[in-house]
């Protein structure tokens, strides 16, 4: 996630939410293949 490098003050909670969102998207993509 290169975007986080530009925001060094991003909180761990925000990273966690972003990671969960990415995982949810990956799951959807796999489900529709």
CSV table of C-alpha atoms in Angstrom, one decimal:
chain,number,residue,atom,x,y,z
A,1,UNK,CA,0.0,0.0,0.0
A,2,UNK,CA,2.1,2.9,-1.3
A,3,UNK,CA,-0.5,5.4,-0.2
A,4,UNK,CA,0.3,4.9,3.4
A,5,UNK,CA,3.9,6.0,2.8
A,6,UNK,CA,2.6,9.5,1.9
A,7,UNK,CA,0.7,9.7,5.2
A,8,UNK,CA,3.1,8.6,8.0
A,9,UNK,CA,0.7,9.7,10.7
A,10,UNK,CA,-2.0,7.4,9.5
A,11,UNK,CA,-3.3,5.5,12.5
A,12,UNK,CA,-3.1,1.7,13.0
A,13,UNK,CA,-6.9,1.6,13.2
A,14,UNK,CA,-7.1,3.2,9.7
A,15,UNK,CA,-4.6,0.7,8.4
A,16,UNK,CA,-6.7,-2.1,9.9
A,17,UNK,CA,-9.9,-0.9,8.3
A,18,UNK,CA,-8.2,-0.4,4.9
A,19,UNK,CA,-6.7,-4.0,5.1
A,20,UNK,CA,-10.2,-5.4,5.9
A,21,UNK,CA,-11.6,-3.5,3.0
A,22,UNK,CA,-8.9,-4.9,0.7
A,23,UNK,CA,-9.6,-8.4,1.9
A,24,UNK,CA,-13.3,-8.0,1.4
A,25,UNK,CA,-12.7,-6.8,-2.2
A,26,UNK,CA,-10.4,-9.8,-2.9
A,27,UNK,CA,-13.1,-12.2,-1.6
A,28,UNK,CA,-15.7,-10.6,-3.9
A,29,UNK,CA,-13.4,-10.8,-6.9
A,30,UNK,CA,-12.7,-14.5,-6.2
A,31,UNK,CA,-16.4,-15.1,-5.7
A,32,UNK,CA,-17.3,-13.7,-9.1
A,33,UNK,CA,-14.6,-15.4,-11.1
